[in-house]
XYZ file of C-alpha atoms in Angstrom:
754
model
C 4.697 16.159 85.938
C 7.742 15.197 88.645
C 10.051 18.269 89.200
C 14.019 17.875 88.100
C 16.832 18.946 89.064
C 18.107 22.237 88.092
C 14.469 23.000 86.961
C 13.082 26.742 87.787
C 12.325 27.772 91.007
C 11.350 31.425 90.271
C 7.390 32.123 90.084
C 6.923 35.781 90.307
C 6.360 36.604 86.304
C 8.946 40.222 84.991
C 7.402 43.286 85.965
C 4.765 44.469 82.920
C 6.848 47.537 82.606
C 10.105 46.996 80.935
C 13.001 48.659 83.436
C 14.621 51.871 81.562
C 17.684 50.599 79.919
C 20.740 52.267 81.363
C 23.046 55.327 79.246
C 25.707 52.488 80.273
C 22.797 49.712 78.553
C 22.284 51.555 75.373
C 26.592 52.908 74.605
C 27.137 49.203 75.846
C 24.629 48.287 72.332
C 25.674 50.231 70.294
C 29.711 49.161 70.302
C 28.741 46.016 70.196
C 27.374 46.429 66.760
C 30.041 49.156 65.398
C 32.239 45.722 66.954
C 30.802 42.494 65.187
C 31.429 44.974 62.007
C 35.158 45.790 62.681
C 36.764 42.130 63.618
C 34.449 40.294 60.787
C 35.647 42.893 58.266
C 39.602 42.287 59.902
C 39.623 38.742 59.851
C 38.870 38.996 56.192
C 41.420 41.214 55.333
C 44.490 39.449 57.861
C 42.756 36.247 56.983
C 41.008 35.768 53.427
C 42.791 37.997 51.599
C 45.791 37.685 52.733
C 45.646 34.132 52.378
C 45.346 35.755 48.888
C 47.561 37.661 48.428
C 50.559 35.555 49.768
C 49.313 33.109 46.680
C 52.507 30.817 47.422
C 50.599 27.646 47.906
C 46.880 28.041 46.688
C 45.026 25.378 45.356
C 41.479 25.636 43.717
C 40.936 22.789 47.055
C 41.705 25.625 49.707
C 40.277 28.033 47.273
C 36.188 26.759 47.603
C 36.889 26.394 51.127
C 37.356 29.668 51.893
C 34.760 30.624 49.581
C 32.349 28.326 51.498
C 33.899 29.436 54.914
C 33.496 32.736 54.516
C 29.836 32.302 52.752
C 29.219 30.214 56.218
C 30.866 32.651 58.828
C 29.264 35.941 56.939
C 25.658 34.781 57.264
C 26.405 33.877 60.583
C 27.886 36.904 61.196
C 24.713 38.280 59.944
C 21.945 36.792 62.554
C 24.747 38.080 65.176
C 24.343 41.336 63.841
C 20.068 40.578 64.005
C 20.500 40.430 67.207
C 21.965 43.009 68.185
C 20.112 45.501 66.124
C 17.175 44.106 67.536
C 17.785 44.353 70.655
C 19.067 47.909 70.022
C 15.610 48.630 68.986
C 14.137 47.790 71.627
C 15.891 49.224 74.480
C 15.618 52.478 73.049
C 11.839 51.724 72.897
C 12.129 50.735 76.248
C 13.673 54.497 77.000
C 10.793 55.988 75.861
C 7.400 54.260 76.739
C 5.700 55.830 78.776
C 2.288 53.813 80.135
C -0.854 55.027 79.867
C -3.232 55.736 83.108
C -5.220 54.439 84.261
C -7.605 57.024 84.362
C -7.080 57.537 80.346
C -8.086 54.658 79.395
C -11.295 55.309 81.757
C -12.329 58.115 79.995
C -11.430 56.915 76.605
C -13.937 54.385 76.904
C -16.384 56.028 78.163
C -16.631 58.256 75.271
C -16.175 54.795 72.516
C -17.077 51.811 73.455
C -16.150 49.802 70.683
C -16.336 46.435 70.345
C -14.035 42.848 70.536
C -14.453 39.031 69.549
C -11.994 37.255 71.700
C -11.181 33.669 69.639
C -9.769 30.880 71.069
C -8.860 28.010 68.644
C -9.158 24.452 70.710
C -8.465 21.142 69.482
C -7.714 18.593 71.718
C -6.388 20.265 75.250
C -7.311 19.237 78.949
C -10.473 21.802 79.955
C -8.723 23.300 83.191
C -6.114 24.876 80.629
C -8.960 26.487 78.601
C -10.953 27.435 81.391
C -8.143 29.668 82.349
C -7.725 30.693 79.069
C -12.011 32.107 78.597
C -11.899 33.211 82.502
C -8.072 35.241 81.338
C -10.531 36.474 78.518
C -13.389 37.021 79.706
C -12.024 39.307 82.723
C -10.920 41.109 80.808
C -11.911 45.484 81.596
C -13.794 45.807 78.414
C -16.339 47.771 77.313
C -18.097 44.795 75.006
C -16.434 41.868 74.656
C -17.933 38.679 73.309
C -15.862 35.171 74.156
C -16.173 32.322 71.504
C -14.206 29.186 72.097
C -13.721 27.470 68.668
C -13.550 24.519 68.964
C -11.781 21.850 66.643
C -11.754 18.441 68.211
C -14.123 15.175 66.878
C -17.864 16.582 67.570
C -18.142 12.141 67.621
C -15.926 10.732 69.643
C -16.148 7.197 70.435
C -13.586 6.683 73.187
C -14.964 7.145 76.662
C -12.345 9.460 78.227
C -12.750 11.956 74.782
C -16.332 11.726 75.082
C -15.841 13.215 78.515
C -13.319 15.498 77.927
C -15.485 16.799 75.402
C -18.691 17.262 76.732
C -16.003 18.940 79.511
C -14.916 21.227 77.293
C -17.904 21.926 75.579
C -20.083 23.426 79.011
C -16.913 25.709 79.868
C -18.695 28.982 78.191
C -21.666 28.333 80.161
C -19.908 27.261 83.418
C -18.174 30.358 82.789
C -20.966 32.392 82.100
C -22.502 31.117 85.304
C -19.684 31.777 87.629
C -19.659 35.573 86.652
C -23.375 36.044 86.868
C -23.188 36.886 90.732
C -21.213 39.866 89.879
C -22.683 40.571 86.590
C -25.946 40.883 87.489
C -25.089 42.987 90.632
C -22.904 45.288 89.737
C -23.632 46.174 85.842
C -27.594 47.130 88.449
C -25.391 48.965 90.650
C -24.519 50.536 87.021
C -27.859 51.025 86.032
C -28.963 52.205 89.276
C -26.226 54.854 89.720
C -26.514 56.631 86.126
C -29.752 56.705 86.416
C -29.895 59.133 89.296
C -27.041 60.254 89.238
C -26.510 64.080 88.642
C -23.448 64.124 85.621
C -22.317 67.806 86.492
C -21.944 67.123 90.287
C -19.766 66.276 92.958
C -20.193 62.449 94.673
C -21.929 62.506 98.473
C -20.234 61.056 101.035
C -22.947 58.050 100.849
C -22.325 57.690 97.026
C -18.760 57.293 97.572
C -18.746 55.043 100.220
C -21.588 52.632 97.975
C -18.959 52.982 95.028
C -16.129 51.695 97.213
C -18.043 49.367 98.866
C -19.086 48.054 95.586
C -15.086 47.805 94.857
C -14.484 45.900 97.490
C -17.247 43.640 97.323
C -15.664 43.132 93.695
C -12.440 42.176 95.015
C -13.587 39.540 98.177
C -14.901 37.645 95.174
C -12.111 37.702 93.163
C -9.764 36.589 96.471
C -12.324 33.983 97.374
C -12.121 32.104 93.361
C -8.851 32.285 93.347
C -9.247 30.159 97.054
C -11.796 27.823 95.247
C -8.633 27.354 92.329
C -7.219 23.874 92.376
C -3.473 24.626 91.998
C -1.357 22.029 90.473
C 1.456 23.130 88.652
C 3.496 26.609 88.112
C 0.764 27.633 85.588
C -1.834 27.467 87.602
C -0.315 29.977 89.713
C 0.491 32.279 87.678
C -3.287 32.034 87.012
C -4.854 32.668 90.557
C -1.910 34.751 91.338
C -1.310 37.526 88.158
C -4.783 36.813 86.867
C -7.621 36.573 89.520
C -5.416 37.672 92.684
C -4.212 40.941 90.657
C -7.134 42.168 89.715
C -8.671 41.286 93.534
C -6.184 43.540 94.383
C -6.070 46.687 92.086
C -9.862 46.856 93.067
C -9.233 46.668 96.957
C -6.433 49.568 96.189
C -9.212 51.248 93.867
C -11.794 51.378 96.180
C -9.620 52.410 99.030
C -8.745 55.467 96.227
C -12.495 55.986 95.988
C -13.428 55.722 100.569
C -9.929 58.863 100.909
C -11.579 60.703 99.084
C -13.882 62.034 101.005
C -11.786 62.605 103.653
C -9.637 65.567 101.224
C -12.288 66.764 101.053
C -12.512 68.154 97.173
C -15.284 65.037 96.578
C -15.050 62.705 93.289
C -17.203 64.451 90.559
C -19.552 62.327 89.116
C -18.449 61.597 85.278
C -15.009 59.958 87.506
C -17.585 57.877 90.073
C -19.522 57.144 86.154
C -16.139 55.713 84.286
C -15.940 53.374 87.497
C -18.907 52.248 87.612
C -18.392 51.191 83.838
C -15.303 49.881 84.743
C -16.645 47.372 87.490
C -19.437 46.284 85.583
C -17.268 45.357 82.201
C -14.820 43.678 84.172
C -17.598 40.816 84.307
C -20.010 41.746 81.931
C -18.519 39.119 79.152
C -20.708 36.913 76.656
C -19.004 33.460 76.215
C -20.496 30.490 73.451
C -18.844 27.761 71.744
C -18.669 27.292 68.299
C -17.425 23.823 66.576
C -16.933 24.157 62.296
C -17.215 20.436 62.461
C -20.839 20.415 63.144
C -21.217 21.829 59.944
C -20.656 20.791 56.891
C -20.794 23.909 54.730
C -17.684 25.300 56.700
C -14.292 23.804 56.259
C -12.727 21.002 57.478
C -8.998 21.815 56.913
C -6.680 20.487 59.852
C -5.127 23.489 60.883
C -5.623 26.328 63.625
C -6.364 29.144 60.314
C -8.492 27.879 58.964
C -10.394 27.328 62.286
C -10.562 30.669 62.922
C -11.564 32.057 58.954
C -13.723 29.650 59.629
C -15.490 31.681 62.381
C -14.843 35.015 61.027
C -15.902 34.361 57.782
C -19.514 33.711 59.296
C -19.044 37.027 61.709
C -21.905 39.808 60.823
C -25.377 37.662 59.786
C -27.439 35.137 60.886
C -28.392 31.418 59.648
C -30.538 28.625 59.336
C -29.366 24.733 60.501
C -30.209 22.889 57.240
C -30.048 18.977 56.982
C -28.255 17.170 53.857
C -26.805 13.694 53.543
C -23.402 15.549 53.884
C -24.500 16.941 57.348
C -25.836 20.111 58.935
C -25.205 23.158 56.778
C -25.334 26.984 57.712
C -27.684 28.560 55.443
C -28.009 32.549 55.550
C -30.940 34.244 56.481
C -32.624 37.961 56.763
C -34.925 36.920 59.425
C -32.908 37.127 62.489
C -35.702 36.523 64.305
C -35.637 32.983 63.739
C -32.422 32.081 63.012
C -30.776 29.143 64.735
C -27.445 30.977 64.769
C -26.655 34.575 64.435
C -22.601 35.698 64.296
C -22.540 39.699 65.628
C -19.662 41.394 63.717
C -17.105 43.296 65.698
C -14.301 46.466 65.372
C -12.042 44.309 66.436
C -11.038 40.676 67.175
C -8.174 39.338 69.136
C -6.681 35.846 68.551
C -5.800 33.505 71.522
C -4.086 30.417 71.519
C -6.826 28.181 74.497
C -2.845 27.085 76.701
C -2.896 31.212 76.322
C -3.628 34.175 79.464
C -3.624 38.049 79.377
C -3.299 39.987 81.705
C -5.685 41.521 82.877
C -5.781 45.857 81.443
C -4.394 43.371 77.302
C -7.548 44.919 75.527
C -7.673 47.904 76.861
C -4.384 49.438 76.280
C -4.072 47.722 73.150
C -7.008 48.642 71.824
C -6.475 51.864 73.038
C -3.070 52.609 71.464
C -4.550 51.094 67.755
C -7.455 53.988 68.122
C -5.061 56.836 68.192
C -5.414 58.821 64.918
C -1.989 58.121 64.767
C -2.561 54.665 64.292
C -5.399 54.113 62.471
C -3.401 52.264 59.510
C -1.741 49.372 61.965
C -3.837 46.424 61.280
C -2.312 44.626 64.303
C -0.826 44.692 67.719
C -0.055 42.058 69.992
C 2.372 41.756 73.435
C 5.046 38.786 72.642
C 4.031 36.386 74.573
C 6.719 35.487 77.680
C 6.622 32.663 79.740
C 5.454 31.519 82.981
C 7.870 31.014 85.152
C 8.612 28.050 87.679
C 8.708 25.213 84.813
C 8.924 21.892 86.319
C 11.948 20.296 83.655
C 15.070 21.810 82.318
C 14.357 21.994 79.121
C 10.819 23.523 79.870
C 12.734 26.867 81.524
C 14.996 26.439 78.921
C 12.453 27.140 76.176
C 11.196 29.963 78.854
C 14.543 31.340 77.935
C 14.964 31.077 74.695
C 11.239 32.594 74.587
C 11.468 35.692 76.993
C 14.861 37.065 74.582
C 12.365 36.514 71.411
C 10.159 38.792 73.752
C 12.822 41.491 73.568
C 13.945 40.999 69.822
C 9.720 41.015 68.319
C 9.657 43.947 70.363
C 13.191 45.825 68.585
C 12.061 44.866 65.063
C 8.718 46.874 65.608
C 11.186 49.738 66.091
C 12.333 49.448 62.244
C 9.181 48.690 61.081
C 9.798 44.797 61.154
C 7.052 43.766 63.630
C 5.477 39.744 62.681
C 2.156 38.809 63.713
C 3.281 35.834 66.157
C 0.051 34.012 66.849
C -0.480 33.382 70.470
C -2.200 36.517 70.524
C -2.522 39.549 68.890
C -5.554 42.378 68.625
C -6.303 42.429 65.188
C -8.433 45.351 63.340
C -11.094 43.601 61.509
C -11.603 45.981 58.533
C -8.095 45.001 57.746
C -7.940 40.880 57.144
C -11.189 42.103 55.459
C -8.417 43.898 52.598
C -6.237 40.889 52.833
C -9.291 38.305 52.095
C -8.886 35.475 49.471
C -12.744 33.284 48.209
C -12.953 30.553 46.688
C -15.918 28.430 46.024
C -15.360 24.655 47.832
C -18.120 22.368 47.478
C -20.658 24.925 46.424
C -20.078 26.168 49.847
C -17.668 30.055 49.814
C -15.041 29.621 51.476
C -12.710 32.746 52.506
C -9.517 32.895 53.977
C -8.201 35.763 55.823
C -5.407 34.184 57.418
C -3.108 32.098 55.252
C -3.341 28.706 55.823
C -0.311 27.307 52.841
C 1.715 27.672 55.747
C 2.508 26.196 59.207
C 2.973 29.671 60.054
C 0.133 31.292 58.731
C 1.100 34.135 61.221
C 3.908 35.494 59.428
C 2.794 34.708 55.669
C -0.334 37.161 57.047
C 2.167 39.513 58.018
C 3.581 39.647 54.768
C 0.242 40.041 53.255
C -1.503 42.758 55.222
C 2.358 44.566 54.676
C 1.586 44.518 50.713
C -1.826 46.359 51.110
C -0.290 48.641 52.826
C -1.354 47.747 57.209
C 1.359 47.934 59.214
C 2.323 45.970 62.234
C 3.108 46.630 65.917
C 4.564 44.802 69.018
C 3.056 47.005 71.971
C 6.106 47.531 74.321
C 5.228 45.721 77.256
C 4.194 42.132 79.212
C 0.985 41.637 79.074
C 0.299 37.786 77.610
C 2.426 35.077 78.758
C 1.826 30.752 77.154
C 2.850 27.875 77.727
C 6.834 26.066 76.924
C 6.523 22.750 75.402
C 8.097 20.854 79.156
C 9.670 17.475 76.806
C 11.976 17.019 73.916
C 9.288 15.248 72.257
C 6.470 18.423 72.279
C 8.846 20.406 71.078
C 10.312 18.801 68.493
C 6.943 19.157 67.132
C 6.776 23.101 67.947
C 10.360 23.788 66.068
C 9.511 21.620 63.547
C 6.625 23.530 62.518
C 8.510 26.912 62.965
C 11.774 26.498 60.993
C 9.005 25.990 57.630
C 7.466 27.905 55.459
C 9.585 30.930 56.101
C 11.577 30.164 52.109
C 7.490 30.173 50.862
C 6.988 33.001 51.651
C 9.986 35.232 50.505
C 8.405 35.697 47.415
C 5.666 37.825 48.560
C 7.877 39.609 50.250
C 9.369 40.104 47.628
C 6.029 42.059 46.069
C 5.267 43.546 49.220
C 8.686 45.446 48.647
C 7.574 46.425 44.665
C 4.036 47.494 45.951
C 5.557 49.370 48.126
C 7.901 50.961 46.321
C 5.034 51.891 43.787
C 3.398 53.686 46.185
C 6.464 56.210 47.350
C 6.880 53.867 51.083
C 9.738 51.692 50.278
C 10.856 49.105 52.851
C 14.253 50.515 54.503
C 17.601 48.175 54.023
C 17.523 47.367 57.938
C 14.094 46.164 57.405
C 14.457 44.447 54.805
C 17.705 43.176 56.332
C 15.561 42.156 59.718
C 12.502 40.199 57.730
C 14.766 38.223 55.789
C 17.220 36.759 58.175
C 13.130 36.469 60.215
C 12.044 34.536 57.590
C 14.920 32.708 55.993
C 18.182 32.245 59.707
C 17.014 28.946 60.412
C 17.795 28.015 56.716
C 21.206 29.883 56.651
C 22.153 29.060 59.832
C 21.242 25.816 60.220
C 23.092 24.049 56.559
C 26.065 26.783 58.195
C 26.159 24.668 61.049
C 26.364 21.337 59.443
C 29.242 22.452 57.491
C 30.847 23.959 60.175
C 30.471 21.015 61.925
C 31.060 18.322 59.472
C 33.462 20.053 56.908
C 37.224 19.819 57.851
C 38.315 23.230 56.996
C 42.416 24.090 56.327
C 43.677 25.563 59.458
C 44.613 28.575 58.061
C 41.092 30.151 57.589
C 41.143 29.378 61.559
C 41.087 33.088 63.731
C 40.721 33.608 66.735
C 39.239 37.332 64.912
C 36.261 34.591 64.221
C 35.594 34.226 68.270
C 36.233 38.343 68.539
C 33.209 38.742 65.524
C 31.024 36.642 67.515
C 31.418 37.269 71.276
C 29.360 41.009 71.252
C 26.412 38.636 70.316
C 27.424 35.178 73.280
C 27.939 38.801 75.809
C 24.744 40.386 74.754
C 22.875 37.177 75.117
C 24.090 37.203 77.938
C 22.902 40.267 79.259
C 19.536 39.504 78.493
C 19.267 36.271 80.005
C 20.182 37.850 83.708
C 18.249 40.697 83.281
C 15.016 38.794 82.859
C 16.135 36.030 85.114
C 17.938 33.810 84.188
C 21.768 33.618 84.273
C 23.914 34.217 82.446
C 25.455 29.772 81.803
C 22.630 29.703 80.181
C 23.906 31.460 76.706
C 26.176 28.090 76.605
C 23.319 25.680 77.296
C 21.084 27.329 74.648
C 23.918 27.106 72.296
C 24.122 22.581 73.265
C 20.595 22.951 72.738
C 20.215 23.961 69.613
C 22.888 21.450 68.968
C 20.614 18.891 69.365
C 17.243 20.722 67.857
C 19.448 21.152 64.142
C 17.917 17.582 62.852
C 15.249 19.275 63.745
C 15.171 22.306 61.971
C 16.589 20.606 58.996
C 13.656 18.222 58.784
C 10.811 21.698 59.303
C 13.497 23.830 55.865
C 13.353 20.629 53.851
C 10.108 20.430 54.365
C 9.697 24.144 52.802
C 11.794 22.836 49.981
C 9.685 19.523 49.756
C 6.455 21.783 49.103
C 7.850 23.978 46.935
C 8.891 21.329 44.371
C 5.104 19.566 44.919
C 2.840 22.487 45.888
C 1.362 20.071 48.359
C 0.946 21.220 51.665
C 2.807 19.979 54.850
C 0.319 18.833 57.478
C -0.195 21.452 60.152
C 1.114 19.980 63.136
C 0.091 20.809 66.517
C 2.018 20.982 69.453
C 0.804 18.024 71.988
C -0.770 19.201 74.822
C -0.718 16.299 77.470
C 0.475 15.564 81.061
C 2.555 12.862 80.108
C 5.998 12.983 77.973
C 5.672 12.696 74.388
C 7.539 10.359 72.446
C 10.347 11.019 70.298
C 10.659 10.153 66.667
C 13.427 7.882 66.153
C 15.449 10.204 63.755
C 15.444 13.057 66.347
C 16.341 11.051 69.304
C 19.789 9.528 66.889
C 20.647 12.478 65.305
C 21.536 14.058 68.524
C 23.680 10.964 69.832
C 24.821 10.697 66.467
C 26.428 14.854 65.939
C 27.982 13.961 69.445
C 30.175 11.221 68.346
C 30.986 12.286 65.043
C 32.079 16.283 67.549
C 34.264 14.115 68.968
C 35.501 11.872 66.218
C 36.610 15.710 64.791
C 38.307 16.360 68.027
C 40.306 13.688 67.719
C 41.216 13.557 64.245
C 42.295 16.951 64.351
C 44.359 16.763 67.609
C 46.139 13.909 65.812
C 46.479 16.704 63.574
C 48.300 19.329 64.861
C 45.156 21.711 64.669
C 43.784 23.266 67.112
C 41.349 25.678 66.358
C 39.203 22.638 65.469
C 40.388 21.141 67.417
C 38.610 22.956 70.029
C 35.527 23.821 68.727
C 34.518 20.453 67.994
C 35.528 20.144 71.487
C 33.297 22.505 72.649
C 30.365 20.918 70.509
C 30.532 17.587 71.697
C 30.518 18.694 75.743
C 27.483 21.335 75.260
C 25.551 18.706 73.160
C 26.417 15.630 74.894
C 25.036 18.067 78.158
C 22.115 18.786 76.394
C 21.333 15.162 75.413
C 21.604 14.737 79.610
C 19.844 16.785 81.096
C 16.948 18.227 78.266
C 16.360 14.132 77.078
C 17.966 11.821 79.786
C 19.912 8.799 79.615
C 15.974 6.661 79.759
C 14.216 8.492 77.573
C 17.117 8.602 74.655
C 17.069 4.267 75.250
C 13.472 4.599 75.329
C 12.297 6.282 72.726
C 15.106 4.573 70.295
C 13.774 1.141 71.128
C 10.771 1.946 70.808
C 11.934 3.880 67.257
C 13.362 0.282 66.141
C 10.526 -2.362 66.972
C 7.735 -0.647 66.520
C 7.277 -1.116 62.806
C 6.822 -5.141 64.071
C 3.036 -4.255 65.212
C 0.700 -4.395 62.452
C -2.702 -2.027 63.838
C -5.316 -4.547 62.396
C -7.864 -2.945 60.600
C -12.061 -4.233 60.000
C -12.504 -5.813 56.174
C -14.745 -3.477 54.221
C -17.393 -4.818 53.828
C -18.942 -4.760 49.340
C -22.082 -5.299 49.203
C -23.624 -7.056 46.516
C -25.410 -5.738 43.511
C -28.415 -6.496 44.266
C -28.072 -5.365 48.132
C -27.015 -2.045 46.411
C -30.154 -1.495 44.922
C -32.639 -2.939 47.420
C -32.690 0.542 49.164
C -31.608 3.819 47.550
C -30.406 7.385 50.299
C -33.035 9.713 48.727
C -31.452 12.381 50.665
C -28.148 11.703 49.104
C -29.861 11.489 45.465
C -31.452 14.582 45.519
C -28.635 16.652 47.180
C -25.824 14.975 45.825
C -27.106 13.319 42.456
C -25.437 11.030 40.229
C -21.965 10.240 42.469
C -19.447 10.848 38.663
C -22.407 12.268 35.805
C -21.821 9.195 34.286
C -23.946 6.505 33.188
C -22.676 3.235 32.777
C -25.595 1.087 32.112
C -24.922 -2.904 31.930
C -27.146 -5.577 31.017
C -29.059 -5.052 34.616
C -30.910 -2.093 33.826
C -33.374 -4.226 32.305
C -34.069 -5.331 35.931
C -34.211 -2.240 37.180
C -36.292 -0.304 35.155
C -38.383 -3.962 35.738
C -38.937 -2.625 39.137
C -39.079 0.815 38.586
C -42.397 0.208 36.610
C -43.762 -1.877 39.273
C -42.984 0.778 42.403
C -44.918 3.401 39.548
C -47.756 0.463 39.031
């Protein structure tokens, strides 16, 4: 995609460690919270209550308008207040966080060699995107690591282009394994040789020290050569090369130089420390990679969503299987004969779920598992670093979506301050024992289906967070930037993503009330702040969307408006502008985000209404994957026309209120008109808008021709029998529907027996 004017030029990501906030920032954060509450109360007293106390011109309509307006303002102010509270919690965490030294990590994992399986669910992804994700996982410095690509594509496509992409994706595991073979063999042999001959209580000699330093230098040079050979096409490729390959090479080279420098110091390097350094080097390149395709097996659920892709593999872990044929396809049959098994899936202590378009920094696994293995964190089920955005976005909308992503990272960190963490599905380290506590088992077609991650809604990670809390587990966001994920580069793919995000929160609310009762019974009640943060996270899209619709559409009485309402919202906008500036964006982006949210209003409403539909019908909403394509994703007609309607109606409202002298409403309408119009031009594009409207209006004219179904004659049906299906399934419906033909069939059977 061609880079747009106004796209991001910065390619360097933010530092891994958050900047420690100053005392001044902490103070103004508290002032912002207090100011929001104070101005809201002043508004209620000086505008609403005063109107009713005067009582001279009150009518039933005015009373209803006042009640409705107060409800809308209250909910919108509540969302702003929650933002400020979460932000303040993040600042407090950043001010106290101390990074664990590298030597402590080496010591800890030298004594605690826990195992981990990295699960990378993938559907119709570009092979080069998946390759970067798998390599970033494979190069984690972790003792025992297995990376599994959960390929969810149709295993038997007919389109030549799809076949080529599928074969390339299938080959990734073996290709990466072959790529890492040279450093894996060399450095594993070096470690084994050292541990075989080294005196564990001694000090390393000069020659042995130089050998260790040379191994580090060799590994760094190998990584640099790999980085040079990489194809760089966009900003994500730049990030992968610079922050994964080159950054790891730089750290290994620096470590090698430090090892060599220990000779000049004269004190020497202890053999125990040298052993840790050898293990670290060997572990970095010693990763097992595999591919698993659940749709190849009839005994594994084929439900079309990411949760069941993960569940299908997790449910098979820790056992061996024979592959047997059936009319429905191959099935996996458990076996205790491990030596002759067709498939063995080892169990591990931890799971790491990683989206196929995400990238991890080199010490993600070490630091998060170290955190989980501390005694105080024995009941932490999930820890993660909420993903940050890749810098250098090529489109304006990707840049702004990245800005909202980086703001959300801060808010998620703050939610952990109050125990209100939610699992964000792009990446997470999960204690395997914890998900075993929340598993639900059912049988479909005679096969066991285990649900660890709920797929009732399309925001499966949010529901699973509540399930874990109900069973006494907690979740924590690790306060560093260690993971990155792609943001949609165009409005069409963003519509798919944001509509999914808006769907499901209301459906999960009853589970939160259940968790409240359960935790109260156990003597660990939910605090008011935690409850506020959780309710806002799940329901704020609903109330904010409907509230904004009322503010845009309804001509409220001018007496209900007051500058104090603006003052109550001002701390929120000022703090967001400050956060944007500190994360490398512009303070003025706060206005762009407002306009951006205006044109996304129909998308959010559609997601909320889908939740209501599911609540009423009981039918699951299909999981819509965010498109990952090089070309632009077309926007459905509704979502391209609705923003134009918002601009037109806001302009009409401005004209109506301006002529009526209602200056408060007119100013608000003008503000919305300008920002929404800017958002359409900047983030959708006039040409794209016209093209999508034309496509939406004319698409119904084209009818896909479907091949006619061939209905077999009765004689042809009975001429041949699929004996495998008969023996496997039995009669189709278990009933006997005999016709006069049965005499002919019986005669034929007798002839066959004779």
